């Protein structure tokens, strides 16, 4: 177990396993930190964190409604 009180900003990381967002739409902020990845045409690509921007992800429900694969 890592003592989080001894980590600096670069030593902290939040991770999640590969997944698809199940909802209609997901709105994310990178809070200026790198690491967010999205799958585009079967390839995972890093999203560049841009100040004052949001990442909009269309989920599986949106894909089903529009029949987009």
mmCIF file of C-alpha atoms in Angstrom:
data_model
loop_
_atom_site.group_PDB
_atom_site.id
_atom_site.type_symbol
_atom_site.label_atom_id
_atom_site.label_comp_id
_atom_site.label_asym_id
_atom_site.label_seq_id
_atom_site.Cartn_x
_atom_site.Cartn_y
_atom_site.Cartn_z
ATOM 1 C CA UNK A 1 0.000 0.000 0.000
ATOM 2 C CA UNK A 2 1.275 3.462 -0.933
ATOM 3 C CA UNK A 3 1.124 6.265 1.609
ATOM 4 C CA UNK A 4 -0.657 8.973 -0.423
ATOM 5 C CA UNK A 5 0.559 11.680 1.957
ATOM 6 C CA UNK A 6 4.064 11.107 0.552
ATOM 7 C CA UNK A 7 3.118 11.406 -3.138
ATOM 8 C CA UNK A 8 3.505 14.568 -5.152
ATOM 9 C CA UNK A 9 1.120 15.507 -7.999
ATOM 10 C CA UNK A 10 3.139 13.453 -10.500
ATOM 11 C CA UNK A 11 3.112 10.376 -8.272
ATOM 12 C CA UNK A 12 -0.672 10.120 -8.120
ATOM 13 C CA UNK A 13 -2.645 8.284 -10.749
ATOM 14 C CA UNK A 14 -6.285 7.313 -11.195
ATOM 15 C CA UNK A 15 -6.830 4.347 -13.503
ATOM 16 C CA UNK A 16 -9.733 2.312 -14.784
ATOM 17 C CA UNK A 17 -9.784 -0.844 -16.880
ATOM 18 C CA UNK A 18 -10.626 -0.666 -20.570
ATOM 19 C CA UNK A 19 -14.385 -0.094 -20.871
ATOM 20 C CA UNK A 20 -17.180 1.438 -22.910
ATOM 21 C CA UNK A 21 -19.305 4.168 -21.386
ATOM 22 C CA UNK A 22 -22.768 2.657 -21.103
ATOM 23 C CA UNK A 23 -24.719 5.895 -20.969
ATOM 24 C CA UNK A 24 -25.945 8.307 -23.600
ATOM 25 C CA UNK A 25 -23.194 10.892 -23.238
ATOM 26 C CA UNK A 26 -20.218 11.415 -20.926
ATOM 27 C CA UNK A 27 -18.583 14.792 -20.372
ATOM 28 C CA UNK A 28 -15.050 14.708 -18.977
ATOM 29 C CA UNK A 29 -12.407 17.182 -17.900
ATOM 30 C CA UNK A 30 -8.741 16.284 -17.873
ATOM 31 C CA UNK A 31 -8.118 19.015 -15.268
ATOM 32 C CA UNK A 32 -4.960 19.711 -17.234
ATOM 33 C CA UNK A 33 -3.462 16.269 -16.614
ATOM 34 C CA UNK A 34 -2.408 13.868 -19.369
ATOM 35 C CA UNK A 35 -3.474 10.233 -19.446
ATOM 36 C CA UNK A 36 -7.029 10.163 -20.789
ATOM 37 C CA UNK A 37 -7.263 7.800 -23.752
ATOM 38 C CA UNK A 38 -10.077 7.080 -26.193
ATOM 39 C CA UNK A 39 -10.482 4.339 -28.756
ATOM 40 C CA UNK A 40 -10.670 5.649 -32.307
ATOM 41 C CA UNK A 41 -11.036 3.093 -35.104
ATOM 42 C CA UNK A 42 -9.773 0.298 -32.841
ATOM 43 C CA UNK A 43 -6.673 2.197 -31.662
ATOM 44 C CA UNK A 44 -6.319 3.857 -28.250
ATOM 45 C CA UNK A 45 -5.128 7.445 -28.567
ATOM 46 C CA UNK A 46 -4.081 9.910 -25.863
ATOM 47 C CA UNK A 47 -6.174 13.040 -25.445
ATOM 48 C CA UNK A 48 -4.081 16.179 -25.075
ATOM 49 C CA UNK A 49 -5.238 18.110 -22.005
ATOM 50 C CA UNK A 50 -6.324 21.580 -23.131
ATOM 51 C CA UNK A 51 -7.080 24.334 -20.599
ATOM 52 C CA UNK A 52 -10.810 25.148 -20.188
ATOM 53 C CA UNK A 53 -12.049 22.352 -22.469
ATOM 54 C CA UNK A 54 -14.228 19.289 -22.027
ATOM 55 C CA UNK A 55 -14.076 15.906 -23.739
ATOM 56 C CA UNK A 56 -17.473 14.645 -24.928
ATOM 57 C CA UNK A 57 -17.841 10.883 -25.303
ATOM 58 C CA UNK A 58 -20.889 9.315 -26.907
ATOM 59 C CA UNK A 59 -21.794 6.098 -25.093
ATOM 60 C CA UNK A 60 -23.303 2.791 -26.145
ATOM 61 C CA UNK A 61 -26.905 3.977 -25.755
ATOM 62 C CA UNK A 62 -26.217 6.795 -28.240
ATOM 63 C CA UNK A 63 -24.630 4.230 -30.591
ATOM 64 C CA UNK A 64 -27.709 2.012 -30.378
ATOM 65 C CA UNK A 65 -30.124 4.883 -31.002
ATOM 66 C CA UNK A 66 -28.198 6.044 -34.082
ATOM 67 C CA UNK A 67 -27.177 2.503 -35.189
ATOM 68 C CA UNK A 68 -23.552 3.721 -35.282
ATOM 69 C CA UNK A 69 -20.979 0.957 -34.879
#
